[in-house]
PDB file of C-alpha atoms in Angstrom:
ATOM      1  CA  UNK A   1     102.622 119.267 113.682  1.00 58.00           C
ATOM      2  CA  UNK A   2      99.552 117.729 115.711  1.00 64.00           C
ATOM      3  CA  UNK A   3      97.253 120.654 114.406  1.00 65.00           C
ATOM      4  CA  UNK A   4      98.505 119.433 110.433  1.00 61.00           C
ATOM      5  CA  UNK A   5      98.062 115.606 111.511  1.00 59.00           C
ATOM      6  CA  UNK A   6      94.671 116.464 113.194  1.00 62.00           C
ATOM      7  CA  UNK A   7      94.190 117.870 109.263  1.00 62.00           C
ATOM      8  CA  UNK A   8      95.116 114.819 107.723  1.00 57.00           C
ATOM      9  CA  UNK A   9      92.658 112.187 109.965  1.00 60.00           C
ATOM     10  CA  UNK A  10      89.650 114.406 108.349  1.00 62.00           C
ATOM     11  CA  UNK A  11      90.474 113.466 105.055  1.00 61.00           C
ATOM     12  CA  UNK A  12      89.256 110.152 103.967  1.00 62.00           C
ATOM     13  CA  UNK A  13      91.696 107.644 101.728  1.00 71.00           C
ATOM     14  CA  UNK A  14      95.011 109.521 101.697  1.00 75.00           C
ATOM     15  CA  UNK A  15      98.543 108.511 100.619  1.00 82.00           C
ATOM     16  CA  UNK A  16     101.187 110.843 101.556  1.00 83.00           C
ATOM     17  CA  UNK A  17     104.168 111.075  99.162  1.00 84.00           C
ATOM     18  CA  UNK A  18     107.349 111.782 100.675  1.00 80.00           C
ATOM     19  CA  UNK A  19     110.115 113.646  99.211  1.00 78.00           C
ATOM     20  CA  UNK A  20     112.323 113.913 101.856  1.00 69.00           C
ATOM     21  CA  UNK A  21     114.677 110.734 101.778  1.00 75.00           C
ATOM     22  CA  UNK A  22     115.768 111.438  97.840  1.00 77.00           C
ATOM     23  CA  UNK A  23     118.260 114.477  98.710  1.00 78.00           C
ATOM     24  CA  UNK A  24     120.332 112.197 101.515  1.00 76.00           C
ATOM     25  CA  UNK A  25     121.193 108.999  99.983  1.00 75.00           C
ATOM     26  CA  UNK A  26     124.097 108.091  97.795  1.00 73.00           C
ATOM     27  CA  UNK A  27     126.238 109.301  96.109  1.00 75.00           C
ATOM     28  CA  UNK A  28     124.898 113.079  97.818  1.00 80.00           C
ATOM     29  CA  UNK A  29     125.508 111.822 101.283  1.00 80.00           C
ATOM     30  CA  UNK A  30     126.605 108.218 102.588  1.00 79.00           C
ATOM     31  CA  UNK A  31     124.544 105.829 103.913  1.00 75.00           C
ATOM     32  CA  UNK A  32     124.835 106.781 107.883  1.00 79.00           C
ATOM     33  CA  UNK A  33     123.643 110.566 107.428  1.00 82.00           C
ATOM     34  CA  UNK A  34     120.328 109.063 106.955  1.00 81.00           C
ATOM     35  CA  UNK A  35     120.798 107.082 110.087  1.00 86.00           C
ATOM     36  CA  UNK A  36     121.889 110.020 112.267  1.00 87.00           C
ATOM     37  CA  UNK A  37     119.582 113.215 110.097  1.00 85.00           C
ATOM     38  CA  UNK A  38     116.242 110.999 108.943  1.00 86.00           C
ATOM     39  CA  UNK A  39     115.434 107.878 110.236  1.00 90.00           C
ATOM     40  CA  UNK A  40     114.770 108.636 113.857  1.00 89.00           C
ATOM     41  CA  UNK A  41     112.386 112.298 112.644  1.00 90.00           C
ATOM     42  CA  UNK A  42     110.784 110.721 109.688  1.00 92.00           C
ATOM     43  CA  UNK A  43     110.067 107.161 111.901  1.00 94.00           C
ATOM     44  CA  UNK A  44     108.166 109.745 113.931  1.00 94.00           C
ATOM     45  CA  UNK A  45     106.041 111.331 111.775  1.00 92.00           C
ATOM     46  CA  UNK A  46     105.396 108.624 109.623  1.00 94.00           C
ATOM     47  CA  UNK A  47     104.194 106.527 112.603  1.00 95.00           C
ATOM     48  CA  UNK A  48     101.646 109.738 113.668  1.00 92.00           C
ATOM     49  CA  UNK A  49     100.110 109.883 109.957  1.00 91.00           C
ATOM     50  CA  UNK A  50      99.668 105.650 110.339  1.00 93.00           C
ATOM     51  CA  UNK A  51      98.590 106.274 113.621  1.00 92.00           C
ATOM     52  CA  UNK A  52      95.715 108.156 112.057  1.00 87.00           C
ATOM     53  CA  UNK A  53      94.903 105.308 109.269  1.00 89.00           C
ATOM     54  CA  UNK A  54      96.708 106.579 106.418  1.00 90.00           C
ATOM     55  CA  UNK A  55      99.382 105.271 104.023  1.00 92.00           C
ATOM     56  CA  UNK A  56     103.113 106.853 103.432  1.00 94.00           C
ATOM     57  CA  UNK A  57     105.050 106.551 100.205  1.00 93.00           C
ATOM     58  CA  UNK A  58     108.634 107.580  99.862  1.00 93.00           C
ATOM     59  CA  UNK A  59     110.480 108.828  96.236  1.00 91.00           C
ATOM     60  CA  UNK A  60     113.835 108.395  96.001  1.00 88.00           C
ATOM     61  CA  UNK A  61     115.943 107.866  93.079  1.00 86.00           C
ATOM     62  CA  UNK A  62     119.515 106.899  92.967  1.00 83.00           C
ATOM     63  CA  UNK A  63     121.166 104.093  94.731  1.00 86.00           C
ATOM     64  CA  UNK A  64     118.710 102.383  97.147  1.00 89.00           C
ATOM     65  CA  UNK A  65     120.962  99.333  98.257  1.00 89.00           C
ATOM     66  CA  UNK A  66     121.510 100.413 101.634  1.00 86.00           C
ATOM     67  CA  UNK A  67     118.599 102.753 101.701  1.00 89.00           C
ATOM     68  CA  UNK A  68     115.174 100.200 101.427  1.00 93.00           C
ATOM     69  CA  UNK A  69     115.902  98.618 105.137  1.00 92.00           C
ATOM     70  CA  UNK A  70     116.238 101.929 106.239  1.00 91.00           C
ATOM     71  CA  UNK A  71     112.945 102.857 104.278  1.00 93.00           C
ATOM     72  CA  UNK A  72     111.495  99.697 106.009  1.00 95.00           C
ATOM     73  CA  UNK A  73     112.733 100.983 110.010  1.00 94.00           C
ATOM     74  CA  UNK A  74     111.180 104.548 108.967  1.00 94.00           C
ATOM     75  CA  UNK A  75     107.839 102.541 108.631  1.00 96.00           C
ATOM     76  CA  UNK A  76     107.159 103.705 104.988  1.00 96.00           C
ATOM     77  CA  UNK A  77     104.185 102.098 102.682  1.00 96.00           C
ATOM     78  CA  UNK A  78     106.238 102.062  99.251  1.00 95.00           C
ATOM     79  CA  UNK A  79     108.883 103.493  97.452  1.00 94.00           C
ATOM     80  CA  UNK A  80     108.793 105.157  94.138  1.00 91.00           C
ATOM     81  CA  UNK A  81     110.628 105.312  91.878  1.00 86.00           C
ATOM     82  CA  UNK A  82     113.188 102.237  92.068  1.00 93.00           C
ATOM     83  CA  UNK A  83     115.330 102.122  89.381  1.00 92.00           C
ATOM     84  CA  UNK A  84     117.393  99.350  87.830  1.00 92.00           C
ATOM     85  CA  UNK A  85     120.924  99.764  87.660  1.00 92.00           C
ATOM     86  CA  UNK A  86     123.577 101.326  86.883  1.00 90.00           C
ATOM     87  CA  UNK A  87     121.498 104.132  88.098  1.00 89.00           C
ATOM     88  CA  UNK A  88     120.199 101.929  91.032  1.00 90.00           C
ATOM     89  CA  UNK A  89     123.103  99.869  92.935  1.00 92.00           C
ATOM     90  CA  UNK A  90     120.591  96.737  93.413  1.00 94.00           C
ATOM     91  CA  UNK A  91     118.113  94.565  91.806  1.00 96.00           C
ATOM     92  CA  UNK A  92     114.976  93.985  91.647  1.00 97.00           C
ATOM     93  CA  UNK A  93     115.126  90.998  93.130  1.00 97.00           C
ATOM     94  CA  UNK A  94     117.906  92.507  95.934  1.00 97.00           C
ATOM     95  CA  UNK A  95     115.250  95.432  96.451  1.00 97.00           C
ATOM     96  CA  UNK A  96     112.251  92.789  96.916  1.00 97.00           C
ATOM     97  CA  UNK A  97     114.476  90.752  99.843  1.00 97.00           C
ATOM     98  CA  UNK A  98     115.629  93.327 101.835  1.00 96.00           C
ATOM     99  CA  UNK A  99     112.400  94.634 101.613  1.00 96.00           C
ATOM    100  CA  UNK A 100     110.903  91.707 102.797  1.00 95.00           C
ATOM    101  CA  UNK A 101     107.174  92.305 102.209  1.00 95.00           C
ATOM    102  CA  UNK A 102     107.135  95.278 104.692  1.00 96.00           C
ATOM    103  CA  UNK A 103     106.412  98.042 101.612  1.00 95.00           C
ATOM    104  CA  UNK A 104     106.068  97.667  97.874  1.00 95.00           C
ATOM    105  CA  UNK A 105     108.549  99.093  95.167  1.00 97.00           C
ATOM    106  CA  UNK A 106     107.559 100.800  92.446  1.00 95.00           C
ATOM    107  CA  UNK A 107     109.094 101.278  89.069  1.00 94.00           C
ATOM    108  CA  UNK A 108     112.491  99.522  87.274  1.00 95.00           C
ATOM    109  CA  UNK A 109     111.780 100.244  83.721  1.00 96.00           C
ATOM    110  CA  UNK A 110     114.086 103.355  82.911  1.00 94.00           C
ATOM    111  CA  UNK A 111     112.784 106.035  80.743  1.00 92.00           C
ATOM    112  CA  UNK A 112     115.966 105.720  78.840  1.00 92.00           C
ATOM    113  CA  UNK A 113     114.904 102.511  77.896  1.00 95.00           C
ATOM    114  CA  UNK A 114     111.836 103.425  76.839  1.00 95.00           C
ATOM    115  CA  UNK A 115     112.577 105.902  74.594  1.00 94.00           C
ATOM    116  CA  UNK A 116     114.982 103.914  72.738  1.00 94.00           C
ATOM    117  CA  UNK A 117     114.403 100.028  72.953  1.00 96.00           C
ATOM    118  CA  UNK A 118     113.006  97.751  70.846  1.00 97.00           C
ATOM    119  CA  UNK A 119     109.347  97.083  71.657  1.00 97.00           C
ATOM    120  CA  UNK A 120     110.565  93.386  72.149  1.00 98.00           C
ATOM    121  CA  UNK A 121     113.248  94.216  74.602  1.00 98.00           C
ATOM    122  CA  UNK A 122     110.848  96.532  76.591  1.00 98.00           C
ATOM    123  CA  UNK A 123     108.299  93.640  76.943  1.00 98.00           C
ATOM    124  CA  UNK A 124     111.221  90.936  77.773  1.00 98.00           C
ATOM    125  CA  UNK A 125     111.900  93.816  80.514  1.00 97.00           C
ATOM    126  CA  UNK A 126     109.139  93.961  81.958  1.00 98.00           C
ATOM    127  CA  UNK A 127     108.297  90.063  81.672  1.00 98.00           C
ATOM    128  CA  UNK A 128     111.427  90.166  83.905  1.00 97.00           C
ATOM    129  CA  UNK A 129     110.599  92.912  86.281  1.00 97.00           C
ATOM    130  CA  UNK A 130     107.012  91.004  87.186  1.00 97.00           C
ATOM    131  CA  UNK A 131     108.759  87.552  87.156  1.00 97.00           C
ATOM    132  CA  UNK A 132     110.749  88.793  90.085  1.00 97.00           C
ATOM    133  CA  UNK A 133     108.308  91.651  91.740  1.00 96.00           C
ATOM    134  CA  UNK A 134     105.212  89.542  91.316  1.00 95.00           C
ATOM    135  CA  UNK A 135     101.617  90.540  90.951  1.00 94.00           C
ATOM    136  CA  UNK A 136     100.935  90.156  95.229  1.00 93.00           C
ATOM    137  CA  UNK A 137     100.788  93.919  95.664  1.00 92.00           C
ATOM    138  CA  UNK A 138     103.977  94.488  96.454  1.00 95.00           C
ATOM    139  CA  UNK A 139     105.410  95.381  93.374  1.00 96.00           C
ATOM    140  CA  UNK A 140     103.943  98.461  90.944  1.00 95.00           C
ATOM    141  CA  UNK A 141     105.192  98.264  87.715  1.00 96.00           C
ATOM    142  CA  UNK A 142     106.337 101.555  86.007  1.00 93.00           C
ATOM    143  CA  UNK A 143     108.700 103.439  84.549  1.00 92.00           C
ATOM    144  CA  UNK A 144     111.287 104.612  86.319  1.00 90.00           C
ATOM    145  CA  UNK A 145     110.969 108.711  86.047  1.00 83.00           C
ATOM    146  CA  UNK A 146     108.779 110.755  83.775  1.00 80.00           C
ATOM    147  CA  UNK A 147     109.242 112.520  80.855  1.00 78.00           C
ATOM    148  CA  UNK A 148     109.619 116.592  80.921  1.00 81.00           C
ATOM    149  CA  UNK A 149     109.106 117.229  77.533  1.00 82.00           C
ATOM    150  CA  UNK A 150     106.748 118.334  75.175  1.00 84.00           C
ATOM    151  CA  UNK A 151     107.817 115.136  72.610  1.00 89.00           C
ATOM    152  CA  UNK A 152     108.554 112.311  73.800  1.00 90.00           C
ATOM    153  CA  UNK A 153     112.244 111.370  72.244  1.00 91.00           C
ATOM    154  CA  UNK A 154     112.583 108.143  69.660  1.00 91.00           C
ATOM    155  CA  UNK A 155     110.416 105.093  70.825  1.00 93.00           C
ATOM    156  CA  UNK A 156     108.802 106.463  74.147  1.00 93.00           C
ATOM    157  CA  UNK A 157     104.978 106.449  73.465  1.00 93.00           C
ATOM    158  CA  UNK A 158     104.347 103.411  71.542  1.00 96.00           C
ATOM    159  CA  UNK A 159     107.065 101.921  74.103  1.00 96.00           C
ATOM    160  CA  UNK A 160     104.999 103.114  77.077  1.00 95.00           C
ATOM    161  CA  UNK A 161     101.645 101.534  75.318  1.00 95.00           C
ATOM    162  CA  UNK A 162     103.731  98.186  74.956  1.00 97.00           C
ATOM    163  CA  UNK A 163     104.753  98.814  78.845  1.00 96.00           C
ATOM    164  CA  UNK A 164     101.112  98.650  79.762  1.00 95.00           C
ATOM    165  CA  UNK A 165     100.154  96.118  77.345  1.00 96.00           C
ATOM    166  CA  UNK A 166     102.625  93.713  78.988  1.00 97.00           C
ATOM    167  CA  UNK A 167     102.265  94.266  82.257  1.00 96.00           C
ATOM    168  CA  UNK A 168      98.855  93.350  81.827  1.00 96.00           C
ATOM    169  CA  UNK A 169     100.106  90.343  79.498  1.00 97.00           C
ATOM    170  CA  UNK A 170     102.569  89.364  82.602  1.00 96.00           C
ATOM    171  CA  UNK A 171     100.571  90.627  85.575  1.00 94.00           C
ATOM    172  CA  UNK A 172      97.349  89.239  84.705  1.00 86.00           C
ATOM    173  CA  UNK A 173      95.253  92.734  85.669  1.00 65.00           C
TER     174      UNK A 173
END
């Protein structure tokens, strides 16, 4: 480990992305396995690579209710990708308290909706989504997972454009 982190201070402006919280929280395992399996390890680690100047971001999809304080005691940067529910058991605006300004979110719009939403109700989303994230820095808007495909099913592209167009309309950047 200390030879990899050694690695990493040598290496100007890095983010690491961390995949390693997504395959323990609900509905795979309950809430405490990532007390008792994670939290402690990844705390650890994380707190070496910040220890060395650089940033950690977790992904994790799924239900992050109980999961962003325990995202927060790991010591992590940001989470991508939050969702909105049902897939996500919280809000937003849930997600942004318990958070409490210790790491940004990233995310909310689901690819779902993008692909077959009006381009009105995709801007009223995301009007929504920076109303209650804010433009601070805490709060990246996105879509909420990425398309696999070679086409992009029904409205997706020329909802993604609108996506952009009003965050920027919303977010004032």
């Amino acid at each position: 480990v200390d030879s990899v982190l050694g690695a990493i201070a040598a290496v100007p402006d890095v983010a690491f992305r961390w995949y390693a919280c997504e395959p323990y929280v609900e509905p795979i395992q309950p809430p405490r396995f990532i007390d008792q399996f994670v939290v402690s390890f990844d705390r650890e680690l994380v707190k070496r690579i910040h220890d060395r100047g650089r940033y950690v971001i977790t992904h994790c999809h799924g239900r992050l209710k109980a999961q962003i304080s325990r995202f927060v005691q790991i010591g992590f940067d940001g989470v991508d990708c939050v969702e909105s529910p049902p897939q996500n058991d919280a809000t937003l605006a849930e997600m942004m308290q318990t958070a409490a300004g210790r790491l940004f979110l990233w995310g909310y719009i689901q690819f779902e909706d993008l692909a077959h939403k009006t381009g009105d109700e995709v801007e009223a989303m995301v009007r929504d989504a920076v109303a209650v994230g804010g433009t601070e820095g805490l709060y990246v808007l996105g879509q909420a997972a990425s398309p696999w495909m070679a086409n992009l099913p029904g409205r997706t592209a020329e909802n993604m454009i609108r996506m952009i167009e009003a965050g920027v309309k919303y977010g004032g950047h």
